[in-house]
CSV table of C-alpha atoms in Angstrom, one decimal:
chain,number,residue,atom,x,y,z
A,1,UNK,CA,11.4,-2.4,-2.6
A,2,UNK,CA,10.2,0.8,-1.1
A,3,UNK,CA,7.5,0.8,1.6
A,4,UNK,CA,4.6,3.3,1.7
A,5,UNK,CA,2.8,4.6,4.8
A,6,UNK,CA,-0.8,5.7,5.0
A,7,UNK,CA,-0.8,9.4,6.1
A,8,UNK,CA,-4.3,8.8,7.7
A,9,UNK,CA,-3.8,5.8,10.0
A,10,UNK,CA,-0.1,4.8,9.7
A,11,UNK,CA,-0.6,1.5,7.9
A,12,UNK,CA,2.6,0.4,6.1
A,13,UNK,CA,2.2,-1.2,2.7
A,14,UNK,CA,5.1,-3.6,2.3
A,15,UNK,CA,5.5,-4.7,-1.3
A,16,UNK,CA,7.3,-7.9,-0.2
A,17,UNK,CA,4.1,-9.0,1.6
A,18,UNK,CA,1.6,-7.5,-0.8
A,19,UNK,CA,-2.1,-7.4,0.5
A,20,UNK,CA,-3.3,-11.0,0.3
A,21,UNK,CA,-6.6,-10.0,1.9
A,22,UNK,CA,-7.4,-8.0,-1.2
A,23,UNK,CA,-5.8,-10.3,-3.8
A,24,UNK,CA,-2.6,-8.3,-4.1
A,25,UNK,CA,0.3,-10.7,-4.6
A,26,UNK,CA,3.6,-10.5,-2.8
A,27,UNK,CA,6.3,-8.4,-4.7
A,28,UNK,CA,3.6,-6.0,-6.1
A,29,UNK,CA,5.2,-2.5,-6.1
A,30,UNK,CA,3.0,0.3,-4.7
A,31,UNK,CA,3.1,2.0,-8.1
A,32,UNK,CA,1.6,-1.2,-9.6
A,33,UNK,CA,-1.4,-1.4,-7.2
A,34,UNK,CA,-4.7,-0.8,-9.0
A,35,UNK,CA,-5.9,2.8,-8.9
A,36,UNK,CA,-8.9,1.8,-6.9
A,37,UNK,CA,-6.9,0.0,-4.1
A,38,UNK,CA,-7.5,1.5,-0.7
A,39,UNK,CA,-5.8,1.2,2.7
A,40,UNK,CA,-6.9,-2.1,4.3
A,41,UNK,CA,-7.0,-0.4,7.7
A,42,UNK,CA,-8.9,2.9,7.1
A,43,UNK,CA,-10.0,3.0,3.4
A,44,UNK,CA,-7.8,5.9,2.4
A,45,UNK,CA,-6.9,6.1,-1.3
A,46,UNK,CA,-3.4,5.6,-2.8
A,47,UNK,CA,-3.0,9.4,-2.9
A,48,UNK,CA,-3.0,9.4,0.9
A,49,UNK,CA,0.2,7.4,1.1
A,50,UNK,CA,3.8,8.6,1.3
A,51,UNK,CA,7.1,6.8,0.7
A,52,UNK,CA,8.6,5.6,4.0
A,53,UNK,CA,12.3,6.4,4.6
Protein backbone atom coordinates (compact mmCIF):
# COMPACT_ATOMS: atom_id res chain seq x y z
CA UNK A 1 0.00 0.00 0.00
CA UNK A 2 1.37 3.35 -1.05
CA UNK A 3 2.01 6.03 1.58
CA UNK A 4 1.21 9.70 1.00
CA UNK A 5 3.03 12.72 2.42
CA UNK A 6 1.52 16.09 3.28
CA UNK A 7 3.22 18.76 1.16
CA UNK A 8 2.53 21.34 3.88
CA UNK A 9 3.87 19.72 7.07
CA UNK A 10 5.45 16.39 6.09
CA UNK A 11 2.89 14.13 7.84
CA UNK A 12 2.89 10.67 6.26
CA UNK A 13 -0.43 8.88 5.82
CA UNK A 14 0.23 5.16 6.14
CA UNK A 15 -2.73 3.06 4.94
CA UNK A 16 -1.61 0.14 7.12
CA UNK A 17 -2.15 2.30 10.22
CA UNK A 18 -5.12 4.34 9.02
CA UNK A 19 -6.05 7.37 11.14
CA UNK A 20 -7.76 5.96 14.23
CA UNK A 21 -8.00 9.42 15.81
CA UNK A 22 -10.40 10.35 13.00
CA UNK A 23 -12.17 6.97 12.74
CA UNK A 24 -10.23 5.84 9.65
CA UNK A 25 -9.69 2.08 9.93
CA UNK A 26 -6.34 0.43 9.24
CA UNK A 27 -5.91 -0.76 5.64
CA UNK A 28 -7.86 2.24 4.26
CA UNK A 29 -6.24 3.33 1.01
CA UNK A 30 -5.57 7.05 0.57
CA UNK A 31 -7.91 7.08 -2.42
CA UNK A 32 -10.69 5.70 -0.20
CA UNK A 33 -10.42 8.42 2.45
CA UNK A 34 -13.48 10.69 2.60
CA UNK A 35 -13.20 13.83 0.46
CA UNK A 36 -13.43 15.96 3.59
CA UNK A 37 -10.55 14.17 5.37
CA UNK A 38 -7.74 16.55 6.35
CA UNK A 39 -4.18 16.13 7.58
CA UNK A 40 -4.32 15.38 11.32
CA UNK A 41 -1.22 17.51 11.88
CA UNK A 42 -1.95 20.73 9.96
CA UNK A 43 -5.47 20.48 8.50
CA UNK A 44 -4.40 20.44 4.84
CA UNK A 45 -6.84 18.80 2.41
CA UNK A 46 -6.23 15.61 0.44
CA UNK A 47 -5.19 17.70 -2.56
CA UNK A 48 -2.12 18.80 -0.60
CA UNK A 49 -0.72 15.24 -0.41
CA UNK A 50 1.72 13.53 -2.77
CA UNK A 51 2.58 9.85 -3.20
CA UNK A 52 5.70 8.92 -1.24
CA UNK A 53 8.39 7.00 -3.09
